[in-house]
Structure formats: structure tokens, C-alpha cells
Amino acid sequence: MCCETLGYLPAEPVIDVLILGASPNSLSAARSLGRAGLRVVMADTKADESVAHSRYVARFELLADGDDDVIASRLMELCGQHERPFLLPTGDRYALLVARYQEQFRSKYCFVIPASDALEGIVDKARLYETARRHGIPHPVFEVVRRSADIEIAITRVPTPCYVKPALAHEWRRFRNTKLERAGTTTELRRVLESFVEKKLVAVPQEIIPGMDSEVFSVSAYIDRSGKCLGWRTKRKLRQWPVSAGDASLQEICDHPEVAELGLRLLSATGHRGPATVEFRRDERNGRLVLMEINARTILGQEMIARSGLDVALMAYQDAKGNPVPLPGAVKFIRWMHFQSDFRAFRALRRRRQLTAWQWLNSIVACRAFAYFAVDDPKPFFTELRRWVVSAIGGYRAGLRPA
């Protein structure tokens, strides 16, 4: 199957799967399901040519970026007369949307998602940390700032330097394409918290857990409709971008039973259903694993999880359809890279004299899974690479222009 022109779907084509989101995460799911012979349609409020040009994406539907009611109505129209396609959200906003409208969607789609309140309790970092506290899961020192009156209390309780995370990351990304803000002093912390309140966003200032980027571990799991964990993998970040507080740019499957035990216990406490990944950082001060976040969906490095023998997208499809779910294969210890992000991380680390060009090249050779590249589906990688090179050249030329 090849990608057709971007645009709205005609009424007739068969839809087996509708993936909500356009990212390397979405691309991995499309490949897993497309290789199984399913016709995959992808939908998002922005067109990502790199993902949309995958041979496994039969069609890309560009959604109007309205409120949730508008998107939900469009999704109901998209289904048409098809036989309850599988619906897979691959981002926080879409996961919350499916959870909130699940009674309405069930007449048209099949999917695996927790109750709306359970999912909101995971995606909202303020509620997640409270759940971790109740169940004895180590977490950072944190406060929740909802209004101006909360700011001074947070300043007295959270030591600086600290991070300030949005309670709901997808709402924050409407203003900034970052995961968090860093406050080095109490003055900076006050300014950052005031900016959150002005935007009507809930802020979660928290202590910075010291440790190397390579000491960030996760457990990725699939929890079926009955609440049973059907399989899991533990993984480790090796580099991330931005350095110290970003998304993984290089990571690998590892064997870490303590991470699995803590993460699966927390998922059970939240009542989650479907794909999820729980992330921890090892505190270099005492060696303790400390909760960072839960992604209650598939993740950026999902291709690595699938190639390790845990094909979460296909498991979710079969579970949603009421079919026997394929058991995970034997664990394959492989490494994954997001080339463009890791190149940026390499340049930053080289300036700090923490990584040489030779070491970076060796880390590429060891990779067996990638954010965009696949041997049987190379076009997304080359499309993304071309876009990245054009952007880099444009930035270089702009830097040469006189002020």
C-alpha cells in the first residue's frame, strides 16, 4: 500500500485501523498493523509528510484543529459504515479524547482505554504524583500551583534549581514545544509560575533528581481489558535531547526487574488499560529509583519495543477485537535511535568533551531500530532527513547574514 494525497477520506474505502496522531510513535504502530495486512488510516490536526508517506499509511486525514467536540464529531463521520475499525490514540490529547467520548465512540469503533477519570489521573502529573505518594512509589519533592495564591507556598517548599512541569503536557505544547521549564533561582521560579497562572495552566514545580541521562529507566507494558499485564519490557535511555531533560534520542532494551516491579505496581494502582510506559530516574545521591512520569499510550521509541518481541499495537488490536492476543516473543536486547535528535545531543556533548565523533558513530552502528527508518519502508526517513537538512542549511545561511 502506498500513501495517497493528503485530504479528507471519501466515503467508500475500507478502514481497518484509525491511528490518531502523526509521529514516530504513530509510524511504528502503522507499520506493525500494516505488516499484518490491515488498511491503516492516520489522522491528526497537522500533516507530517514524513509519517504520511509510509507505505503502510493508506490515507492521511487532516483534522480541523477545533475543540474536542469538533474532532469527536469528525471521527464519528470518518468511520462511516465500516465494521467498527480499531481506534488507536498515540498522543495524550487523543487518548484523553477517546476516554472522554468512549461511550459515543463504542458504537463506531473498538479500542482499549481505561475509564476517563483513571486516564486523567495518569496524564495529569499533579494527580499522578499524589497516587505515587499514596502507594509508596518514590517521587520527587513537588507542589501543585493552580492559582496565584499557591506560588509563594511552592517557592518555600521546592528547592531551586528546580524543574517546572505542566500538569497536562499537551496543553503546555500549545505555547512551547518543550517538556518543562527550568528555574535556577526563587526569582526565576516565581516568574515561571506566574507565567503558568497567566496562561491558566496548572504547574508542577519539582526538585531536580541528580543523575546521568543513562540512569533513566522505563518499563513499557500492555494491560488488557481485564487489567492483566500481558507483557512488558524494560529499557534504558543512553542519550536524550535536550540533554538532561528531554526525549530519548538513543535508548536500548535492558533487564531491570526493580523498574518493572515499581512500574507495574503503579499501573495497577491507577487502573490503567492498554499500552503504557512508566519512567524512573536513579537518584545519584542514594541510588533510589524516582518516578518521572507515565505515558498512558504508545511512546516515541515504540519501534524498539515492537522489535524486542512485544508488538503492543498488534496486541491492542487483537484485544480490542476480542481475538486471542499474541504472546510476546523472547526478549531481544536491541538499541534504538532518533537520528536527528541524537545528532543534536552529540554536538552538545562534544562541546562538553563528553562524547567523541568516533563514539557517536559506533553508537549508530549498534542500532537495530530507528524512529523513522525501516528497511521495508525507507521513505519516511529520507523525507524527514531532507526536511532536516533544508532546515539546517536555512539556519546556517541565516546565521551568516549581517544583522
CSV table of C-alpha atoms in Angstrom, one decimal:
chain,number,residue,atom,x,y,z
A,1,MET,CA,0.0,0.0,0.0
A,2,CYS,CA,1.2,3.5,-0.7
A,3,CYS,CA,0.3,6.8,0.7
A,4,GLU,CA,-2.4,8.7,-1.2
A,5,THR,CA,-2.8,12.5,-1.4
A,6,LEU,CA,-3.4,14.3,1.9
A,7,GLY,CA,-7.0,15.2,2.3
A,8,TYR,CA,-10.4,14.0,3.5
A,9,LEU,CA,-11.5,10.5,3.1
A,10,PRO,CA,-14.1,9.6,0.5
A,11,ALA,CA,-17.0,7.5,2.0
A,12,GLU,CA,-16.1,4.2,0.5
A,13,PRO,CA,-12.5,3.0,1.3
A,14,VAL,CA,-12.3,0.2,3.9
A,15,ILE,CA,-10.8,1.3,7.2
A,16,ASP,CA,-9.4,-1.5,9.5
A,17,VAL,CA,-7.4,0.9,11.8
A,18,LEU,CA,-7.6,4.6,12.5
A,19,ILE,CA,-4.5,5.9,14.3
A,20,LEU,CA,-4.8,9.3,16.0
A,21,GLY,CA,-1.6,11.2,15.8
A,22,ALA,CA,1.3,11.7,13.4
A,23,SER,CA,4.7,11.0,15.0
A,24,PRO,CA,7.4,8.3,15.0
A,25,ASN,CA,5.2,6.6,17.6
A,26,SER,CA,2.3,6.6,15.2
A,27,LEU,CA,4.5,5.4,12.4
A,28,SER,CA,5.6,2.4,14.4
A,29,ALA,CA,2.0,1.4,15.0
A,30,ALA,CA,1.1,1.9,11.4
A,31,ARG,CA,4.0,-0.4,10.3
A,32,SER,CA,3.1,-3.1,12.9
A,33,LEU,CA,-0.6,-3.2,11.8
A,34,GLY,CA,0.1,-2.7,8.1
A,35,ARG,CA,2.5,-5.6,8.0
A,36,ALA,CA,-0.3,-7.7,9.4
A,37,GLY,CA,-2.3,-6.9,6.3
A,38,LEU,CA,-4.6,-4.2,7.8
A,39,ARG,CA,-5.5,-1.0,6.0
A,40,VAL,CA,-4.3,1.9,8.2
A,41,VAL,CA,-5.6,5.4,8.1
A,42,MET,CA,-3.9,8.1,10.1
A,43,ALA,CA,-5.5,11.3,11.4
A,44,ASP,CA,-4.1,14.4,13.0
A,45,THR,CA,-4.6,18.2,13.2
A,46,LYS,CA,-1.2,18.7,11.4
A,47,ALA,CA,0.2,17.0,8.4
A,48,ASP,CA,3.5,15.2,8.9
A,49,GLU,CA,4.8,14.3,5.4
A,50,SER,CA,7.5,12.0,6.8
A,51,VAL,CA,4.9,9.8,8.5
A,52,ALA,CA,2.2,10.2,5.9
A,53,HIS,CA,4.5,8.9,3.2
A,54,SER,CA,4.9,5.5,4.8
A,55,ARG,CA,3.8,2.6,2.6
A,56,TYR,CA,1.8,1.4,5.5
A,57,VAL,CA,-0.3,4.5,5.7
A,58,ALA,CA,-3.1,4.1,3.2
A,59,ARG,CA,-4.5,7.5,3.8
A,60,PHE,CA,-3.9,10.6,5.9
A,61,GLU,CA,-6.8,12.6,7.2
A,62,LEU,CA,-6.2,16.2,8.2
A,63,LEU,CA,-8.4,17.1,11.1
A,64,ALA,CA,-9.6,20.6,11.8
A,65,ASP,CA,-7.9,21.8,14.9
A,66,GLY,CA,-11.0,22.7,16.8
A,67,ASP,CA,-12.2,21.8,20.3
A,68,ASP,CA,-12.8,18.2,21.3
A,69,ASP,CA,-16.4,18.2,20.3
A,70,VAL,CA,-15.4,19.1,16.7
A,71,ILE,CA,-12.8,16.4,16.5
A,72,ALA,CA,-15.1,13.8,18.0
A,73,SER,CA,-17.8,14.6,15.5
A,74,ARG,CA,-15.4,14.3,12.6
A,75,LEU,CA,-14.1,10.9,13.9
A,76,MET,CA,-17.7,9.7,14.0
A,77,GLU,CA,-18.1,10.8,10.4
A,78,LEU,CA,-14.9,9.2,9.3
A,79,CYS,CA,-16.0,5.7,10.4
A,80,GLY,CA,-19.0,5.8,8.0
A,81,GLN,CA,-20.4,2.4,7.5
A,82,HIS,CA,-17.2,0.4,8.3
A,83,GLU,CA,-17.3,-2.5,10.6
A,84,ARG,CA,-16.0,-0.9,13.9
A,85,PRO,CA,-12.4,-0.1,12.9
A,86,PHE,CA,-9.7,-0.3,15.6
A,87,LEU,CA,-9.0,3.2,17.1
A,88,LEU,CA,-5.5,3.8,18.5
A,89,PRO,CA,-4.6,7.2,20.1
A,90,THR,CA,-0.9,7.8,20.1
A,91,GLY,CA,-0.7,11.1,22.0
A,92,ASP,CA,-2.0,12.4,25.3
A,93,ARG,CA,-4.7,14.7,23.8
A,94,TYR,CA,-6.1,11.9,21.7
A,95,ALA,CA,-6.0,9.4,24.5
A,96,LEU,CA,-8.0,11.7,26.7
A,97,LEU,CA,-10.4,12.5,23.9
A,98,VAL,CA,-11.1,8.8,23.3
A,99,ALA,CA,-11.5,8.2,27.0
A,100,ARG,CA,-13.9,11.1,27.4
A,101,TYR,CA,-16.1,10.2,24.4
A,102,GLN,CA,-15.7,6.4,24.7
A,103,GLU,CA,-19.4,5.7,25.2
A,104,GLN,CA,-20.1,7.6,21.9
A,105,PHE,CA,-17.2,6.0,20.1
A,106,ARG,CA,-18.0,2.4,21.0
A,107,SER,CA,-20.9,2.4,18.5
A,108,LYS,CA,-18.5,3.0,15.7
A,109,TYR,CA,-15.0,1.8,16.9
A,110,CYS,CA,-13.3,-0.7,19.0
A,111,PHE,CA,-10.4,0.2,21.3
A,112,VAL,CA,-8.8,-0.5,24.7
A,113,ILE,CA,-8.7,2.5,27.0
A,114,PRO,CA,-9.2,3.0,30.8
A,115,ALA,CA,-12.1,4.9,32.3
A,116,SER,CA,-11.9,8.7,31.7
A,117,ASP,CA,-11.1,9.5,35.3
A,118,ALA,CA,-8.4,6.9,35.6
A,119,LEU,CA,-6.7,8.2,32.5
A,120,GLU,CA,-6.9,11.8,33.6
A,121,GLY,CA,-5.3,10.7,36.9
A,122,ILE,CA,-2.3,9.4,34.9
A,123,VAL,CA,-1.9,12.1,32.3
A,124,ASP,CA,-2.2,14.9,35.0
A,125,LYS,CA,1.2,14.9,36.7
A,126,ALA,CA,-0.2,16.5,39.8
A,127,ARG,CA,-2.7,13.7,40.3
A,128,LEU,CA,-0.1,11.0,39.3
A,129,TYR,CA,2.4,12.1,41.9
A,130,GLU,CA,-0.3,12.1,44.5
A,131,THR,CA,-1.2,8.5,43.6
A,132,ALA,CA,2.5,7.6,43.8
A,133,ARG,CA,2.7,9.1,47.2
A,134,ARG,CA,-0.3,7.1,48.4
A,135,HIS,CA,1.2,3.8,47.1
A,136,GLY,CA,4.7,4.2,48.3
A,137,ILE,CA,6.3,4.8,44.9
A,138,PRO,CA,9.4,7.2,45.3
A,139,HIS,CA,8.7,10.5,43.6
A,140,PRO,CA,10.3,14.0,43.6
A,141,VAL,CA,9.5,16.7,46.1
A,142,PHE,CA,6.8,18.7,44.3
A,143,GLU,CA,4.0,21.2,44.7
A,144,VAL,CA,0.9,22.0,42.6
A,145,VAL,CA,0.3,25.5,41.5
A,146,ARG,CA,-3.2,26.2,40.3
A,147,ARG,CA,-3.6,29.9,41.2
A,148,SER,CA,-1.5,32.9,42.3
A,149,ALA,CA,-2.1,32.1,46.0
A,150,ASP,CA,-0.2,28.8,45.5
A,151,ILE,CA,3.0,30.4,44.2
A,152,GLU,CA,4.7,31.5,47.5
A,153,ILE,CA,3.9,28.2,49.2
A,154,ALA,CA,5.6,26.3,46.3
A,155,ILE,CA,8.6,28.6,46.5
A,156,THR,CA,9.1,27.8,50.2
A,157,ARG,CA,8.8,24.0,49.7
A,158,VAL,CA,10.5,23.2,46.4
A,159,PRO,CA,14.3,23.9,46.4
A,160,THR,CA,15.9,25.7,43.5
A,161,PRO,CA,17.2,25.0,41.0
A,162,CYS,CA,14.1,23.0,40.0
A,163,TYR,CA,12.0,22.0,37.1
A,164,VAL,CA,8.5,23.3,36.4
A,165,LYS,CA,6.4,20.8,34.5
A,166,PRO,CA,2.9,21.3,33.2
A,167,ALA,CA,0.3,19.1,34.8
A,168,LEU,CA,-1.0,18.4,31.3
A,169,ALA,CA,1.8,18.3,28.8
A,170,HIS,CA,-0.3,18.5,25.6
A,171,GLU,CA,-1.9,21.8,26.8
A,172,TRP,CA,1.6,23.3,27.5
A,173,ARG,CA,2.7,22.4,23.9
A,174,ARG,CA,0.2,24.9,22.6
A,175,PHE,CA,2.6,27.6,24.0
A,176,ARG,CA,6.0,25.9,24.0
A,177,ASN,CA,7.5,22.9,22.2
A,178,THR,CA,9.3,21.7,25.3
A,179,LYS,CA,8.7,19.3,28.2
A,180,LEU,CA,9.4,21.7,31.0
A,181,GLU,CA,10.9,25.0,32.3
A,182,ARG,CA,14.0,25.2,34.5
A,183,ALA,CA,14.1,27.7,37.3
A,184,GLY,CA,17.6,28.4,38.7
A,185,THR,CA,16.6,30.8,41.5
A,186,THR,CA,13.5,31.7,43.5
A,187,THR,CA,13.1,34.8,41.4
A,188,GLU,CA,13.0,32.7,38.2
A,189,LEU,CA,10.7,30.2,39.8
A,190,ARG,CA,8.2,32.9,40.7
A,191,ARG,CA,8.4,34.3,37.2
A,192,VAL,CA,7.8,30.9,35.6
A,193,LEU,CA,4.9,30.0,37.9
A,194,GLU,CA,3.3,33.4,37.2
A,195,SER,CA,3.5,32.7,33.5
A,196,PHE,CA,1.7,29.4,34.0
A,197,VAL,CA,-1.1,31.0,36.0
A,198,GLU,CA,-1.4,33.7,33.4
A,199,LYS,CA,-1.9,31.0,30.8
A,200,LYS,CA,-4.4,29.3,33.0
A,201,LEU,CA,-2.2,26.2,33.2
A,202,VAL,CA,-1.5,24.0,36.2
A,203,ALA,CA,2.2,23.9,37.1
A,204,VAL,CA,4.1,21.2,39.0
A,205,PRO,CA,7.4,22.6,40.3
A,206,GLN,CA,9.6,19.7,41.4
A,207,GLU,CA,13.1,19.0,42.6
A,208,ILE,CA,15.7,18.0,40.1
A,209,ILE,CA,16.8,14.5,40.7
A,210,PRO,CA,20.6,14.4,40.0
A,211,GLY,CA,22.0,11.7,37.8
A,212,MET,CA,23.3,10.9,34.3
A,213,ASP,CA,20.9,10.6,31.4
A,214,SER,CA,21.9,7.0,31.1
A,215,GLU,CA,20.4,6.4,34.5
A,216,VAL,CA,16.8,6.9,33.2
A,217,PHE,CA,14.9,3.6,33.0
A,218,SER,CA,11.4,2.7,32.0
A,219,VAL,CA,9.0,-0.2,31.8
A,220,SER,CA,6.7,-0.5,28.8
A,221,ALA,CA,3.7,-2.8,29.2
A,222,TYR,CA,0.4,-3.8,27.7
A,223,ILE,CA,-2.5,-4.2,30.1
A,224,ASP,CA,-5.5,-5.9,28.6
A,225,ARG,CA,-9.2,-5.1,29.0
A,226,SER,CA,-9.5,-7.2,32.2
A,227,GLY,CA,-6.5,-5.5,33.8
A,228,LYS,CA,-3.9,-8.3,33.2
A,229,CYS,CA,-0.4,-7.4,32.1
A,230,LEU,CA,0.2,-9.4,29.0
A,231,GLY,CA,3.8,-8.4,28.6
A,232,TRP,CA,6.4,-5.8,29.4
A,233,ARG,CA,9.9,-4.7,28.5
A,234,THR,CA,12.4,-2.6,30.5
A,235,LYS,CA,14.6,0.0,28.7
A,236,ARG,CA,17.3,2.5,29.4
A,237,LYS,CA,18.0,5.9,28.0
A,238,LEU,CA,21.6,6.4,26.8
A,239,ARG,CA,21.2,9.9,25.4
A,240,GLN,CA,18.3,12.4,25.2
A,241,TRP,CA,17.6,15.8,23.6
A,242,PRO,CA,17.6,18.3,25.0
A,243,VAL,CA,20.4,16.9,27.2
A,244,SER,CA,19.4,16.3,30.8
A,245,ALA,CA,15.6,17.0,30.3
A,246,GLY,CA,14.3,15.8,27.0
A,247,ASP,CA,13.0,12.9,25.0
A,248,ALA,CA,15.2,9.8,24.3
A,249,SER,CA,17.4,10.1,21.3
A,250,LEU,CA,19.3,6.9,21.9
A,251,GLN,CA,18.0,4.0,24.1
A,252,GLU,CA,18.1,0.3,24.5
A,253,ILE,CA,16.2,-2.7,25.9
A,254,CYS,CA,17.7,-3.9,29.2
A,255,ASP,CA,16.9,-6.2,32.1
A,256,HIS,CA,15.8,-4.3,35.2
A,257,PRO,CA,13.4,-6.2,37.5
A,258,GLU,CA,13.2,-3.4,40.1
A,259,VAL,CA,11.9,-0.9,37.4
A,260,ALA,CA,9.4,-3.5,36.2
A,261,GLU,CA,8.1,-4.2,39.7
A,262,LEU,CA,7.7,-0.5,40.6
A,263,GLY,CA,6.2,0.5,37.3
A,264,LEU,CA,3.7,-2.4,37.1
A,265,ARG,CA,2.6,-1.8,40.7
A,266,LEU,CA,1.9,1.8,39.9
A,267,LEU,CA,0.0,1.0,36.7
A,268,SER,CA,-2.1,-1.5,38.7
A,269,ALA,CA,-2.9,1.2,41.3
A,270,THR,CA,-4.1,3.7,38.5
A,271,GLY,CA,-6.5,1.2,36.9
A,272,HIS,CA,-4.9,1.6,33.5
A,273,ARG,CA,-5.8,-0.4,30.4
A,274,GLY,CA,-3.9,-0.6,27.1
A,275,PRO,CA,-0.3,0.5,26.3
A,276,ALA,CA,1.7,2.4,28.9
A,277,THR,CA,5.3,3.3,29.9
A,278,VAL,CA,6.4,4.3,33.4
A,279,GLU,CA,9.7,6.2,33.6
A,280,PHE,CA,12.1,6.5,36.6
A,281,ARG,CA,15.5,8.2,37.2
A,282,ARG,CA,18.1,6.8,39.5
A,283,ASP,CA,19.0,9.4,42.1
A,284,GLU,CA,22.8,9.5,42.3
A,285,ARG,CA,22.6,10.7,45.9
A,286,ASN,CA,21.2,7.5,47.3
A,287,GLY,CA,20.8,5.1,44.3
A,288,ARG,CA,17.0,5.2,44.6
A,289,LEU,CA,14.7,5.0,41.6
A,290,VAL,CA,12.4,8.0,41.5
A,291,LEU,CA,9.2,8.3,39.4
A,292,MET,CA,9.3,10.8,36.5
A,293,GLU,CA,6.1,10.1,34.5
A,294,ILE,CA,3.7,7.7,32.9
A,295,ASN,CA,2.9,7.8,29.2
A,296,ALA,CA,-0.5,6.1,29.1
A,297,ARG,CA,-0.2,5.3,25.4
A,298,THR,CA,2.4,4.1,22.9
A,299,ILE,CA,5.7,6.0,23.0
A,300,LEU,CA,8.4,7.6,20.8
A,301,GLY,CA,10.6,4.5,20.9
A,302,GLN,CA,7.7,2.1,20.2
A,303,GLU,CA,9.5,0.6,17.2
A,304,MET,CA,12.2,-0.7,19.6
A,305,ILE,CA,9.6,-2.2,21.9
A,306,ALA,CA,8.0,-4.0,18.9
A,307,ARG,CA,11.3,-5.3,17.6
A,308,SER,CA,12.2,-6.5,21.0
A,309,GLY,CA,9.3,-9.0,20.7
A,310,LEU,CA,6.5,-7.0,22.3
A,311,ASP,CA,4.3,-5.8,19.5
A,312,VAL,CA,1.9,-3.6,21.5
A,313,ALA,CA,0.0,-2.2,18.6
A,314,LEU,CA,-0.9,-5.6,17.3
A,315,MET,CA,-1.7,-6.9,20.8
A,316,ALA,CA,-4.1,-3.9,21.3
A,317,TYR,CA,-5.8,-4.6,18.0
A,318,GLN,CA,-6.5,-8.2,18.8
A,319,ASP,CA,-7.6,-7.4,22.4
A,320,ALA,CA,-10.0,-4.7,21.1
A,321,LYS,CA,-11.4,-7.2,18.6
A,322,GLY,CA,-11.9,-9.9,21.2
A,323,ASN,CA,-9.4,-12.2,19.5
A,324,PRO,CA,-6.7,-14.2,21.1
A,325,VAL,CA,-3.8,-11.9,21.9
A,326,PRO,CA,-0.4,-13.0,20.6
A,327,LEU,CA,2.0,-13.7,23.4
A,328,PRO,CA,5.3,-11.7,23.5
A,329,GLY,CA,8.3,-13.3,21.9
A,330,ALA,CA,11.6,-13.9,23.6
A,331,VAL,CA,13.3,-10.6,24.6
A,332,LYS,CA,15.6,-9.2,22.0
A,333,PHE,CA,18.1,-6.7,23.5
A,334,ILE,CA,18.3,-4.1,20.8
A,335,ARG,CA,19.1,-0.4,20.5
A,336,TRP,CA,17.0,2.4,19.0
A,337,MET,CA,18.0,5.9,17.7
A,338,HIS,CA,16.2,9.1,16.6
A,339,PHE,CA,18.9,10.2,14.3
A,340,GLN,CA,18.2,14.0,14.1
A,341,SER,CA,17.7,14.4,17.8
A,342,ASP,CA,20.7,12.3,18.6
A,343,PHE,CA,22.9,14.4,16.3
A,344,ARG,CA,21.9,17.5,18.2
A,345,ALA,CA,22.7,15.7,21.5
A,346,PHE,CA,26.1,14.6,20.1
A,347,ARG,CA,27.0,18.1,19.2
A,348,ALA,CA,26.1,19.4,22.7
A,349,LEU,CA,28.0,16.6,24.4
A,350,ARG,CA,31.0,17.0,22.1
A,351,ARG,CA,31.2,20.7,23.1
A,352,ARG,CA,31.3,19.5,26.7
A,353,ARG,CA,34.0,17.0,25.8
A,354,GLN,CA,31.8,14.1,27.0
A,355,LEU,CA,31.4,12.3,23.6
A,356,THR,CA,33.7,12.0,20.6
A,357,ALA,CA,32.7,11.7,16.9
A,358,TRP,CA,34.1,8.1,16.9
A,359,GLN,CA,32.0,7.1,19.9
A,360,TRP,CA,28.9,8.6,18.3
A,361,LEU,CA,29.4,6.8,15.0
A,362,ASN,CA,29.9,3.5,16.9
A,363,SER,CA,26.6,4.0,18.7
A,364,ILE,CA,24.8,4.3,15.3
A,365,VAL,CA,26.3,1.1,14.1
A,366,ALA,CA,24.9,-0.7,17.1
A,367,CYS,CA,21.3,0.4,16.4
A,368,ARG,CA,18.8,-2.0,15.0
A,369,ALA,CA,15.6,0.1,15.3
A,370,PHE,CA,15.1,3.8,14.4
A,371,ALA,CA,12.5,6.5,14.8
A,372,TYR,CA,11.9,6.9,11.0
A,373,PHE,CA,13.9,4.3,9.1
A,374,ALA,CA,12.9,0.8,8.3
A,375,VAL,CA,14.3,-1.4,5.5
A,376,ASP,CA,10.9,-2.2,4.1
A,377,ASP,CA,9.7,1.4,4.5
A,378,PRO,CA,12.5,3.8,3.9
A,379,LYS,CA,10.6,6.8,2.5
A,380,PRO,CA,9.7,8.4,5.9
A,381,PHE,CA,13.3,8.5,6.9
A,382,PHE,CA,14.5,10.2,3.7
A,383,THR,CA,11.6,12.6,3.7
A,384,GLU,CA,12.4,13.6,7.3
A,385,LEU,CA,16.2,13.8,6.5
A,386,ARG,CA,15.6,16.1,3.6
A,387,ARG,CA,13.4,18.3,5.7
A,388,TRP,CA,16.0,18.4,8.5
A,389,VAL,CA,18.9,19.2,6.1
A,390,VAL,CA,16.9,22.0,4.4
A,391,SER,CA,16.1,23.5,7.8
A,392,ALA,CA,19.8,23.2,8.9
A,393,ILE,CA,21.0,24.9,5.8
A,394,GLY,CA,18.5,27.6,6.2
A,395,GLY,CA,19.5,28.2,9.7
A,396,TYR,CA,23.2,28.3,8.7
A,397,ARG,CA,22.6,30.8,6.0
A,398,ALA,CA,20.6,33.0,8.3
A,399,GLY,CA,23.5,33.0,10.7
A,400,LEU,CA,25.8,34.3,8.0
A,401,ARG,CA,23.5,37.3,7.2
A,402,PRO,CA,24.6,40.6,8.6
A,403,ALA,CA,22.5,41.9,11.4
